[in-house]
Structures are given as structure tokens and as C-alpha cells.
PDB file of C-alpha atoms (C1' of nucleotides) in Angstrom:
ATOM      1  CA  MET O   1      75.691 121.545  69.384  1.00  0.00           C
ATOM      2  CA  PRO O   2      76.649 124.681  71.273  1.00  0.00           C
ATOM      3  CA  VAL O   3      76.760 123.109  74.717  1.00  0.00           C
ATOM      4  CA  PRO O   4      76.832 119.339  74.697  1.00  0.00           C
ATOM      5  CA  LEU O   5      73.502 118.012  75.840  1.00  0.00           C
ATOM      6  CA  TYR O   6      74.927 115.815  78.547  1.00  0.00           C
ATOM      7  CA  GLN O   7      76.654 118.804  80.021  1.00  0.00           C
ATOM      8  CA  ALA O   8      73.407 120.762  80.082  1.00  0.00           C
ATOM      9  CA  LYS O   9      71.845 117.824  81.853  1.00  0.00           C
ATOM     10  CA  ALA O  10      74.601 117.682  84.402  1.00  0.00           C
ATOM     11  CA  GLU O  11      74.171 121.364  85.140  1.00  0.00           C
ATOM     12  CA  PHE O  12      70.477 120.883  85.449  1.00  0.00           C
ATOM     13  CA  PHE O  13      70.866 118.139  88.038  1.00  0.00           C
ATOM     14  CA  ARG O  14      73.448 120.103  89.899  1.00  0.00           C
ATOM     15  CA  THR O  15      70.864 122.838  90.243  1.00  0.00           C
ATOM     16  CA  LEU O  16      68.675 120.380  92.070  1.00  0.00           C
ATOM     17  CA  GLY O  17      71.546 119.244  94.242  1.00  0.00           C
ATOM     18  CA  HIS O  18      71.006 121.465  97.220  1.00  0.00           C
ATOM     19  CA  PRO O  19      68.739 120.860 100.229  1.00  0.00           C
ATOM     20  CA  VAL O  20      67.268 124.346 100.293  1.00  0.00           C
ATOM     21  CA  ARG O  21      66.574 124.357  96.597  1.00  0.00           C
ATOM     22  CA  ILE O  22      64.887 120.977  96.793  1.00  0.00           C
ATOM     23  CA  ARG O  23      62.681 122.138  99.626  1.00  0.00           C
ATOM     24  CA  VAL O  24      61.692 125.225  97.712  1.00  0.00           C
ATOM     25  CA  LEU O  25      60.699 123.185  94.700  1.00  0.00           C
ATOM     26  CA  GLU O  26      58.703 120.802  96.825  1.00  0.00           C
ATOM     27  CA  LEU O  27      56.866 123.613  98.530  1.00  0.00           C
ATOM     28  CA  LEU O  28      56.098 125.168  95.182  1.00  0.00           C
ATOM     29  CA  GLN O  29      54.547 121.944  93.968  1.00  0.00           C
ATOM     30  CA  ASP O  30      51.409 122.912  95.866  1.00  0.00           C
ATOM     31  CA  GLY O  31      51.223 126.252  94.141  1.00  0.00           C
ATOM     32  CA  PRO O  32      52.869 129.665  94.161  1.00  0.00           C
ATOM     33  CA  ARG O  33      54.163 131.080  97.403  1.00  0.00           C
ATOM     34  CA  PRO O  34      55.591 134.341  98.629  1.00  0.00           C
ATOM     35  CA  VAL O  35      59.145 134.379  99.897  1.00  0.00           C
ATOM     36  CA  ARG O  36      57.892 135.103 103.369  1.00  0.00           C
ATOM     37  CA  GLU O  37      56.178 131.718 103.529  1.00  0.00           C
ATOM     38  CA  LEU O  38      59.148 129.852 102.142  1.00  0.00           C
ATOM     39  CA  LEU O  39      61.248 131.525 104.731  1.00  0.00           C
ATOM     40  CA  ALA O  40      58.871 130.429 107.461  1.00  0.00           C
ATOM     41  CA  GLU O  41      59.112 126.781 106.448  1.00  0.00           C
ATOM     42  CA  ILE O  42      62.769 126.502 105.604  1.00  0.00           C
ATOM     43  CA  GLU O  43      65.342 127.113 108.260  1.00  0.00           C
ATOM     44  CA  VAL O  44      67.742 129.416 106.569  1.00  0.00           C
ATOM     45  CA  GLU O  45      68.647 133.077 106.602  1.00  0.00           C
ATOM     46  CA  PRO O  46      66.841 135.352 104.212  1.00  0.00           C
ATOM     47  CA  SER O  47      69.909 136.193 102.212  1.00  0.00           C
ATOM     48  CA  ASN O  48      70.805 132.555 101.821  1.00  0.00           C
ATOM     49  CA  LEU O  49      67.329 131.682 100.649  1.00  0.00           C
ATOM     50  CA  SER O  50      67.547 134.535  98.208  1.00  0.00           C
ATOM     51  CA  GLN O  51      70.780 133.188  96.815  1.00  0.00           C
ATOM     52  CA  GLN O  52      69.246 129.794  96.254  1.00  0.00           C
ATOM     53  CA  LEU O  53      66.158 131.302  94.688  1.00  0.00           C
ATOM     54  CA  ALA O  54      68.433 133.186  92.355  1.00  0.00           C
ATOM     55  CA  VAL O  55      69.981 129.911  91.246  1.00  0.00           C
ATOM     56  CA  LEU O  56      66.560 128.441  90.538  1.00  0.00           C
ATOM     57  CA  ARG O  57      65.568 131.537  88.631  1.00  0.00           C
ATOM     58  CA  ARG O  58      68.716 131.489  86.526  1.00  0.00           C
ATOM     59  CA  THR O  59      67.964 127.957  85.401  1.00  0.00           C
ATOM     60  CA  GLN O  60      64.360 128.880  84.688  1.00  0.00           C
ATOM     61  CA  LEU O  61      62.955 126.343  87.079  1.00  0.00           C
ATOM     62  CA  VAL O  62      60.938 128.970  88.887  1.00  0.00           C
ATOM     63  CA  THR O  63      59.554 132.399  88.160  1.00  0.00           C
ATOM     64  CA  ALA O  64      59.324 135.348  90.483  1.00  0.00           C
ATOM     65  CA  THR O  65      56.625 137.992  90.405  1.00  0.00           C
ATOM     66  CA  ARG O  66      56.504 141.062  92.508  1.00  0.00           C
ATOM     67  CA  GLU O  67      53.143 141.649  94.112  1.00  0.00           C
ATOM     68  CA  GLY O  68      53.267 144.892  95.897  1.00  0.00           C
ATOM     69  CA  ASN O  69      55.157 144.332  99.026  1.00  0.00           C
ATOM     70  CA  THR O  70      56.173 140.753  98.503  1.00  0.00           C
ATOM     71  CA  VAL O  71      57.643 138.515  95.820  1.00  0.00           C
ATOM     72  CA  VAL O  72      55.796 135.388  94.797  1.00  0.00           C
ATOM     73  CA  TYR O  73      57.582 132.363  93.401  1.00  0.00           C
ATOM     74  CA  ALA O  74      56.121 129.588  91.269  1.00  0.00           C
ATOM     75  CA  LEU O  75      57.302 126.539  89.337  1.00  0.00           C
ATOM     76  CA  SER O  76      57.802 127.503  85.733  1.00  0.00           C
ATOM     77  CA  THR O  77      56.505 124.127  84.554  1.00  0.00           C
ATOM     78  CA  PRO O  78      54.568 121.338  86.227  1.00  0.00           C
ATOM     79  CA  ASP O  79      57.042 118.854  84.759  1.00  0.00           C
ATOM     80  CA  VAL O  80      59.272 119.631  87.676  1.00  0.00           C
ATOM     81  CA  ALA O  81      56.804 117.884  89.907  1.00  0.00           C
ATOM     82  CA  ASP O  82      57.062 114.758  87.719  1.00  0.00           C
ATOM     83  CA  LEU O  83      60.784 114.812  88.018  1.00  0.00           C
ATOM     84  CA  LEU O  84      60.676 115.052  91.772  1.00  0.00           C
ATOM     85  CA  ARG O  85      58.235 112.181  91.831  1.00  0.00           C
ATOM     86  CA  ALA O  86      60.541 110.030  89.723  1.00  0.00           C
ATOM     87  CA  ALA O  87      63.420 110.874  92.010  1.00  0.00           C
ATOM     88  CA  ARG O  88      61.405 110.013  95.063  1.00  0.00           C
ATOM     89  CA  ARG O  89      60.591 106.637  93.549  1.00  0.00           C
ATOM     90  CA  ILE O  90      64.201 105.766  92.937  1.00  0.00           C
ATOM     91  CA  LEU O  91      65.299 107.010  96.276  1.00  0.00           C
ATOM     92  CA  THR O  92      62.649 104.972  98.037  1.00  0.00           C
ATOM     93  CA  GLU O  93      63.707 101.915  96.148  1.00  0.00           C
ATOM     94  CA  LEU O  94      67.377 102.406  96.859  1.00  0.00           C
ATOM     95  CA  ILE O  95      66.705 102.934 100.512  1.00  0.00           C
ATOM     96  CA  THR O  96      64.465  99.918 100.947  1.00  0.00           C
ATOM     97  CA  ASP O  97      66.978  97.803  99.063  1.00  0.00           C
ATOM     98  CA  GLN O  98      69.669  98.965 101.387  1.00  0.00           C
ATOM     99  CA  GLY O  99      67.432  98.179 104.321  1.00  0.00           C
ATOM    100  CA  ALA O 100      66.730  94.718 102.972  1.00  0.00           C
ATOM    101  CA  LEU O 101      70.409  94.072 102.463  1.00  0.00           C
ATOM    102  CA  LEU O 102      71.143  95.200 105.974  1.00  0.00           C
ATOM    103  CA  THR O 103      68.492  92.925 107.399  1.00  0.00           C
ATOM    104  CA  GLU O 104      69.831  90.036 105.369  1.00  0.00           C
ATOM    105  CA  LEU O 105      73.349  90.621 106.565  1.00  0.00           C
ATOM    106  CA  ARG O 106      72.264  90.779 110.167  1.00  0.00           C
ATOM    107  CA  ALA O 107      70.178  87.639 109.774  1.00  0.00           C
ATOM    108  CA  ALA O 108      73.222  85.855 108.385  1.00  0.00           C
ATOM    109  CA  GLY O 109      75.146  86.925 111.452  1.00  0.00           C
ATOM    110  CA  GLY O 110      77.709  88.599 109.255  1.00  0.00           C
ATOM    111  CA  ARG O 111      79.816  91.559 110.196  1.00  0.00           C
ATOM    112  CA  PRO O 112      79.634  94.522 107.828  1.00  0.00           C
ATOM    113  CA  ALA O 113      80.679  93.426 104.370  1.00  0.00           C
ATOM    114  CA  ARG O 114      84.081  94.317 103.078  1.00  0.00           C
TER     115      ARG O 114
ATOM    116  CA  MET B   1      64.670 111.059 110.790  1.00  0.00           C
ATOM    117  CA  PRO B   2      68.339 110.051 110.578  1.00  0.00           C
ATOM    118  CA  VAL B   3      69.184 112.055 107.483  1.00  0.00           C
ATOM    119  CA  PRO B   4      66.501 114.518 106.427  1.00  0.00           C
ATOM    120  CA  LEU B   5      64.838 113.279 103.297  1.00  0.00           C
ATOM    121  CA  TYR B   6      65.347 116.484 101.379  1.00  0.00           C
ATOM    122  CA  GLN B   7      69.030 116.247 102.063  1.00  0.00           C
ATOM    123  CA  ALA B   8      69.160 112.700 100.739  1.00  0.00           C
ATOM    124  CA  LYS B   9      67.422 113.956  97.642  1.00  0.00           C
ATOM    125  CA  ALA B  10      69.879 116.751  97.198  1.00  0.00           C
ATOM    126  CA  GLU B  11      72.774 114.331  97.447  1.00  0.00           C
ATOM    127  CA  PHE B  12      71.103 112.075  94.979  1.00  0.00           C
ATOM    128  CA  PHE B  13      70.768 114.831  92.410  1.00  0.00           C
ATOM    129  CA  ARG B  14      74.289 115.979  93.005  1.00  0.00           C
ATOM    130  CA  THR B  15      75.397 112.497  92.074  1.00  0.00           C
ATOM    131  CA  LEU B  16      73.790 113.019  88.701  1.00  0.00           C
ATOM    132  CA  GLY B  17      75.391 116.425  88.333  1.00  0.00           C
ATOM    133  CA  HIS B  18      78.450 115.485  86.371  1.00  0.00           C
ATOM    134  CA  PRO B  19      78.783 115.113  82.602  1.00  0.00           C
ATOM    135  CA  VAL B  20      80.714 111.872  82.730  1.00  0.00           C
ATOM    136  CA  ARG B  21      78.339 110.291  85.198  1.00  0.00           C
ATOM    137  CA  ILE B  22      75.338 111.299  83.121  1.00  0.00           C
ATOM    138  CA  ARG B  23      76.877 109.790  80.026  1.00  0.00           C
ATOM    139  CA  VAL B  24      77.609 106.575  81.818  1.00  0.00           C
ATOM    140  CA  LEU B  25      74.029 106.288  83.001  1.00  0.00           C
ATOM    141  CA  GLU B  26      72.707 106.978  79.542  1.00  0.00           C
ATOM    142  CA  LEU B  27      74.944 104.380  77.994  1.00  0.00           C
ATOM    143  CA  LEU B  28      73.852 101.863  80.596  1.00  0.00           C
ATOM    144  CA  GLN B  29      70.210 102.450  79.732  1.00  0.00           C
ATOM    145  CA  ASP B  30      70.709 100.153  76.759  1.00  0.00           C
ATOM    146  CA  GLY B  31      72.052  97.399  78.940  1.00  0.00           C
ATOM    147  CA  PRO B  32      75.184  96.402  80.862  1.00  0.00           C
ATOM    148  CA  ARG B  33      78.564  97.373  79.488  1.00  0.00           C
ATOM    149  CA  PRO B  34      82.173  96.664  80.309  1.00  0.00           C
ATOM    150  CA  VAL B  35      84.359  99.558  81.351  1.00  0.00           C
ATOM    151  CA  ARG B  36      86.337  99.182  78.171  1.00  0.00           C
ATOM    152  CA  GLU B  37      83.312 100.174  76.092  1.00  0.00           C
ATOM    153  CA  LEU B  38      82.403 103.092  78.303  1.00  0.00           C
ATOM    154  CA  LEU B  39      85.938 104.282  77.985  1.00  0.00           C
ATOM    155  CA  ALA B  40      85.726 104.062  74.222  1.00  0.00           C
ATOM    156  CA  GLU B  41      82.622 106.261  74.090  1.00  0.00           C
ATOM    157  CA  ILE B  42      83.429 108.815  76.726  1.00  0.00           C
ATOM    158  CA  GLU B  43      86.427 111.039  76.307  1.00  0.00           C
ATOM    159  CA  VAL B  44      88.097 110.812  79.642  1.00  0.00           C
ATOM    160  CA  GLU B  45      91.114 109.167  81.176  1.00  0.00           C
ATOM    161  CA  PRO B  46      90.673 105.716  82.635  1.00  0.00           C
ATOM    162  CA  SER B  47      91.369 106.788  86.168  1.00  0.00           C
ATOM    163  CA  ASN B  48      88.908 109.616  85.952  1.00  0.00           C
ATOM    164  CA  LEU B  49      86.199 107.335  84.637  1.00  0.00           C
ATOM    165  CA  SER B  50      86.973 104.978  87.451  1.00  0.00           C
ATOM    166  CA  GLN B  51      86.501 107.765  89.965  1.00  0.00           C
ATOM    167  CA  GLN B  52      83.129 108.642  88.538  1.00  0.00           C
ATOM    168  CA  LEU B  53      82.073 105.023  88.434  1.00  0.00           C
ATOM    169  CA  ALA B  54      83.025 104.784  92.071  1.00  0.00           C
ATOM    170  CA  VAL B  55      80.669 107.662  92.853  1.00  0.00           C
ATOM    171  CA  LEU B  56      77.836 105.938  91.031  1.00  0.00           C
ATOM    172  CA  ARG B  57      78.566 102.701  92.838  1.00  0.00           C
ATOM    173  CA  ARG B  58      78.615 104.386  96.228  1.00  0.00           C
ATOM    174  CA  THR B  59      75.137 105.769  95.655  1.00  0.00           C
ATOM    175  CA  GLN B  60      73.934 102.381  94.433  1.00  0.00           C
ATOM    176  CA  LEU B  61      72.904 103.694  91.056  1.00  0.00           C
ATOM    177  CA  VAL B  62      74.983 101.104  89.272  1.00  0.00           C
ATOM    178  CA  THR B  63      76.455  97.714  90.053  1.00  0.00           C
ATOM    179  CA  ALA B  64      79.794  96.347  88.972  1.00  0.00           C
ATOM    180  CA  THR B  65      80.536  92.712  88.249  1.00  0.00           C
ATOM    181  CA  ARG B  66      83.870  91.273  87.451  1.00  0.00           C
ATOM    182  CA  GLU B  67      83.833  88.979  84.438  1.00  0.00           C
ATOM    183  CA  GLY B  68      87.230  87.521  84.096  1.00  0.00           C
ATOM    184  CA  ASN B  69      89.377  90.118  82.567  1.00  0.00           C
ATOM    185  CA  THR B  70      86.943  92.980  82.560  1.00  0.00           C
ATOM    186  CA  VAL B  71      84.395  94.650  84.822  1.00  0.00           C
ATOM    187  CA  VAL B  72      80.832  95.040  83.665  1.00  0.00           C
ATOM    188  CA  TYR B  73      78.598  97.857  84.883  1.00  0.00           C
ATOM    189  CA  ALA B  74      74.817  97.950  84.900  1.00  0.00           C
ATOM    190  CA  LEU B  75      72.012 100.168  86.180  1.00  0.00           C
ATOM    191  CA  SER B  76      70.866  98.874  89.526  1.00  0.00           C
ATOM    192  CA  THR B  77      67.252  99.748  88.721  1.00  0.00           C
ATOM    193  CA  PRO B  78      65.411 100.596  85.518  1.00  0.00           C
ATOM    194  CA  ASP B  79      63.807 103.531  87.343  1.00  0.00           C
ATOM    195  CA  VAL B  80      66.937 105.478  86.580  1.00  0.00           C
ATOM    196  CA  ALA B  81      65.940 105.469  82.953  1.00  0.00           C
ATOM    197  CA  ASP B  82      62.575 106.987  83.879  1.00  0.00           C
ATOM    198  CA  LEU B  83      64.279 109.720  85.776  1.00  0.00           C
ATOM    199  CA  LEU B  84      66.540 110.572  82.884  1.00  0.00           C
ATOM    200  CA  ARG B  85      63.526 110.654  80.628  1.00  0.00           C
ATOM    201  CA  ALA B  86      61.730 113.074  82.945  1.00  0.00           C
ATOM    202  CA  ALA B  87      64.801 115.266  83.051  1.00  0.00           C
ATOM    203  CA  ARG B  88      65.091 115.233  79.314  1.00  0.00           C
ATOM    204  CA  ARG B  89      61.494 116.368  79.042  1.00  0.00           C
ATOM    205  CA  ILE B  90      61.985 119.348  81.313  1.00  0.00           C
ATOM    206  CA  LEU B  91      65.220 120.300  79.705  1.00  0.00           C
ATOM    207  CA  THR B  92      63.683 120.190  76.267  1.00  0.00           C
ATOM    208  CA  GLU B  93      60.850 122.345  77.436  1.00  0.00           C
ATOM    209  CA  LEU B  94      63.100 124.874  79.107  1.00  0.00           C
ATOM    210  CA  ILE B  95      65.274 125.102  76.051  1.00  0.00           C
ATOM    211  CA  THR B  96      62.439 125.526  73.585  1.00  0.00           C
ATOM    212  CA  ASP B  97      60.885 128.133  75.860  1.00  0.00           C
ATOM    213  CA  GLN B  98      64.140 129.978  75.911  1.00  0.00           C
ATOM    214  CA  GLY B  99      64.326 129.714  72.162  1.00  0.00           C
ATOM    215  CA  ALA B 100      60.790 131.032  71.804  1.00  0.00           C
ATOM    216  CA  LEU B 101      61.537 133.922  74.091  1.00  0.00           C
ATOM    217  CA  LEU B 102      64.620 134.756  72.131  1.00  0.00           C
ATOM    218  CA  THR B 103      62.713 134.705  68.865  1.00  0.00           C
ATOM    219  CA  GLU B 104      60.058 136.897  70.385  1.00  0.00           C
ATOM    220  CA  LEU B 105      62.591 139.391  71.598  1.00  0.00           C
ATOM    221  CA  ARG B 106      64.293 139.553  68.265  1.00  0.00           C
ATOM    222  CA  ALA B 107      60.975 139.958  66.469  1.00  0.00           C
ATOM    223  CA  ALA B 108      60.216 142.876  68.775  1.00  0.00           C
ATOM    224  CA  GLY B 109      63.482 144.435  67.702  1.00  0.00           C
ATOM    225  CA  GLY B 110      64.718 144.413  71.251  1.00  0.00           C
ATOM    226  CA  ARG B 111      68.330 144.243  72.314  1.00  0.00           C
ATOM    227  CA  PRO B 112      69.183 141.393  74.696  1.00  0.00           C
ATOM    228  CA  ALA B 113      67.111 141.726  77.824  1.00  0.00           C
ATOM    229  CA  ARG B 114      68.638 143.038  81.014  1.00  0.00           C
TER     230      ARG B 114
ATOM    231  C1'  DG K   1     106.393  82.889  89.099  1.00  0.00           C
ATOM    232  C1'  DC K   2     106.564  86.891  85.712  1.00  0.00           C
ATOM    233  C1'  DG K   3     105.080  90.359  82.810  1.00  0.00           C
ATOM    234  C1'  DA K   4     101.311  92.715  80.823  1.00  0.00           C
ATOM    235  C1'  DC K   5      96.558  94.400  80.949  1.00  0.00           C
ATOM    236  C1'  DA K   6      92.231  96.223  82.994  1.00  0.00           C
ATOM    237  C1'  DG K   7      90.639  98.830  86.605  1.00  0.00           C
ATOM    238  C1'  DA K   8      90.612 100.809  91.311  1.00  0.00           C
ATOM    239  C1'  DT K   9      92.362 103.742  94.951  1.00  0.00           C
ATOM    240  C1'  DG K  10      94.800 107.595  97.543  1.00  0.00           C
ATOM    241  C1'  DA K  11      96.386 111.960  97.756  1.00  0.00           C
ATOM    242  C1'  DA K  12      97.063 116.812  96.492  1.00  0.00           C
ATOM    243  C1'  DG K  13      96.436 120.999  93.977  1.00  0.00           C
ATOM    244  C1'  DA K  14      92.980 123.463  91.120  1.00  0.00           C
ATOM    245  C1'  DT K  15      88.037 124.727  90.687  1.00  0.00           C
ATOM    246  C1'  DT K  16      83.375 125.324  92.151  1.00  0.00           C
ATOM    247  C1'  DT K  17      79.985 125.936  95.147  1.00  0.00           C
ATOM    248  C1'  DC K  18      78.277 127.509  99.918  1.00  0.00           C
ATOM    249  C1'  DT K  19      77.541 130.509 103.595  1.00  0.00           C
ATOM    250  C1'  DT K  20      77.580 134.818 105.579  1.00  0.00           C
ATOM    251  C1'  DC K  21      77.742 139.710 106.101  1.00  0.00           C
ATOM    252  C1'  DA K  22      77.418 144.332 104.567  1.00  0.00           C
ATOM    253  C1'  DA K  23      75.149 147.184 101.528  1.00  0.00           C
ATOM    254  C1'  DG K  24      71.604 148.080  97.941  1.00  0.00           C
ATOM    255  C1'  DT K  25      66.777 148.329  95.638  1.00  0.00           C
ATOM    256  C1'  DC K  26      61.848 148.725  95.527  1.00  0.00           C
ATOM    257  C1'  DG K  27      57.393 149.470  97.497  1.00  0.00           C
ATOM    258  C1'  DT K  28      54.440 151.253 101.302  1.00  0.00           C
ATOM    259  C1'  DC K  29      52.847 154.247 104.673  1.00  0.00           C
ATOM    260  C1'  DA K  30      53.076 158.102 107.545  1.00  0.00           C
TER     261       DA K  30
ATOM    262  C1'  DT C   1      60.061 163.043 101.646  1.00  0.00           C
ATOM    263  C1'  DG C   2      61.856 159.803 104.790  1.00  0.00           C
ATOM    264  C1'  DA C   3      61.800 155.667 107.474  1.00  0.00           C
ATOM    265  C1'  DC C   4      60.817 150.819 107.442  1.00  0.00           C
ATOM    266  C1'  DG C   5      59.915 146.162 105.779  1.00  0.00           C
ATOM    267  C1'  DA C   6      60.813 142.659 102.233  1.00  0.00           C
ATOM    268  C1'  DC C   7      63.961 140.943  99.451  1.00  0.00           C
ATOM    269  C1'  DT C   8      68.239 140.985  96.469  1.00  0.00           C
ATOM    270  C1'  DT C   9      73.066 141.483  95.372  1.00  0.00           C
ATOM    271  C1'  DG C  10      78.236 141.462  95.829  1.00  0.00           C
ATOM    272  C1'  DA C  11      82.120 139.904  97.847  1.00  0.00           C
ATOM    273  C1'  DA C  12      85.148 136.925 100.510  1.00  0.00           C
ATOM    274  C1'  DG C  13      86.467 133.118 103.314  1.00  0.00           C
ATOM    275  C1'  DA C  14      85.127 128.180 104.131  1.00  0.00           C
ATOM    276  C1'  DA C  15      83.946 123.780 102.348  1.00  0.00           C
ATOM    277  C1'  DA C  16      83.034 120.397  98.883  1.00  0.00           C
ATOM    278  C1'  DT C  17      84.111 118.517  94.328  1.00  0.00           C
ATOM    279  C1'  DC C  18      87.313 117.664  90.209  1.00  0.00           C
ATOM    280  C1'  DT C  19      91.253 116.267  87.858  1.00  0.00           C
ATOM    281  C1'  DT C  20      95.449 114.144  87.674  1.00  0.00           C
ATOM    282  C1'  DC C  21      99.304 111.331  88.901  1.00  0.00           C
ATOM    283  C1'  DA C  22     101.486 107.628  91.257  1.00  0.00           C
ATOM    284  C1'  DT C  23     100.568 103.362  93.126  1.00  0.00           C
ATOM    285  C1'  DC C  24      98.105  99.072  93.914  1.00  0.00           C
ATOM    286  C1'  DT C  25      95.169  94.780  93.049  1.00  0.00           C
ATOM    287  C1'  DG C  26      93.365  91.078  90.406  1.00  0.00           C
ATOM    288  C1'  DT C  27      93.564  88.118  85.764  1.00  0.00           C
ATOM    289  C1'  DC C  28      95.421  85.986  82.119  1.00  0.00           C
ATOM    290  C1'  DG C  29      98.938  83.805  79.322  1.00  0.00           C
ATOM    291  C1'  DC C  30     103.521  82.214  79.225  1.00  0.00           C
TER     292       DC C  30
END
DNA sequence: GCGACAGATGAAGATTTCTTCAAGTCGTCA
DNA sequence: TGACGACTTGAAGAAATCTTCATCTGTCGC
């Protein structure tokens, strides 16, 4: 094993661990988009967006194609969408659980635990 | 929106972005385990493992229960396993694609691209 | 109560990752 | 050809994350 698998996984998740990168991936779920459009929807400076796109390119999560004047980005595999869906599911669950716990605590008249 | 959703997602993925934490989650997929066992399977100092477990606890991905002498950790939801599976799928695909590309390049007699 | 484990926590220096700014590349159109 | 628009790249300071070490808490057996 050249690079331990669990380390590759960790790196992979770290790639997803950035708000701008997540937004890009979510936007690309609906199909390819030129940088210009990404830029219009994400509040960030062009050079910063470019840096984040570079990270996504390096890890092969997206592909970039020059089309004349502009550059179009796309997900390199639709599996990414599955992953984001799975993440959303967990996140939703964690958040509602937290909410439920909070409600329970308040109902019990308790002060914040611990 | 208190915390933008895409930021919560990013934080969530960042939590997964550490080799030790990934290994812990994978070990816990097969069921709850005491720290002692985790420590035996992961090469890391006790205090470091503890730090990483604390991160996982903070994000509610795992739960800890004291059982007399030892502390037992468990996944807080089986969805985590799904997520890891989805990640594994993408990773496998990316890696085989890379491998295929490499083979292709070599077959074409090319020197390493770029 | 004491001593010995099993873990957790706090703090600080070492690393990584982010953001930003200046400069660079590649097309397009006059 | 030259100027401009659309991105990209490199570099450096700022900020977040890691690792490690010393210390602390909770259990058990004596």
C-alpha cells in the first residue's frame, strides 16, 4: 500500500471541508457551469474561487474545460452527488437530534447540561 | 439561517478529515468498542487518540459510555456507515480512473503529463 | 484512604490551510 | 498587434489544526 487507504480517505474528506468548495460541488450537481456563474452565486473573490477550484481539480473531483472565452467546470463523477446526499442525511439527523435534546432539556426545566 | 448550511457541511467533512478519526469510525462500524481496543488497532498515543475522540464526540458522530473501568465508544447513527461507503465508492473510482489514465499514458509512450 | 490504571483535558509549539494581492496566461476583438 | 476580459498562479501573512507533554479525574482493588 503506497499511501494507506485511511489516509487517502482523510485527505479526500478534507478536500470537502471548505464552504466554498462545498457550494461549488452543490452547484455542479445540476450540471456543468462556467466560472462566471459560480462567481455570481458564491460570494468570494475571483482569485479565491480559483484557488478552491484548483483544489477540487487536483483531487479529480471536478474537471475544467476551456470554451473560448470562459472555463466550464463539471463534476467528474455523479457519485459525488450521492456522497453529498448521504452527508445531508446525517447532518439533518444530527441537527434534529440536537433540537430534540434541546427541547427535552427545556421541558425538564434544566439548565444547560454539564 | 443561524449557521449557513454549507458551512455546517464543510465543518462536518473537516471532522472526517483526519486519518485517526477515519479509522475510529471504520472500527466502530462493526459495533461499539472500548478505547483500549481502538488504541490497540490504531498506532497513536493515548492522549492523541483521546483528542480525536473528543472531536468526534463534539460533532455528535460518536457517543461515549463509561462501563466501570473502561469507556466504550459507538457510532451515534448507522448513517455514518453509509457515508463511509459512499466515500469509498468515489475514492475507488477516482483511483482506478487515475490508474487507467496512467496506463494509457504509458501505452502512448508519453512522459508524465504536465 | 492509597496506589495504580484508563482516559480526558489544557496549553504551547509545529504544521497546514486560508485569504489576499500582485502578476501572469490565454482568448477575443478591434 | 495591442488592449481587454476571464481566469489562474505564486507568494506571504493570518488563522486554524495537530501533536505532544504535563496534569487531572474517575475506578478498582487493597
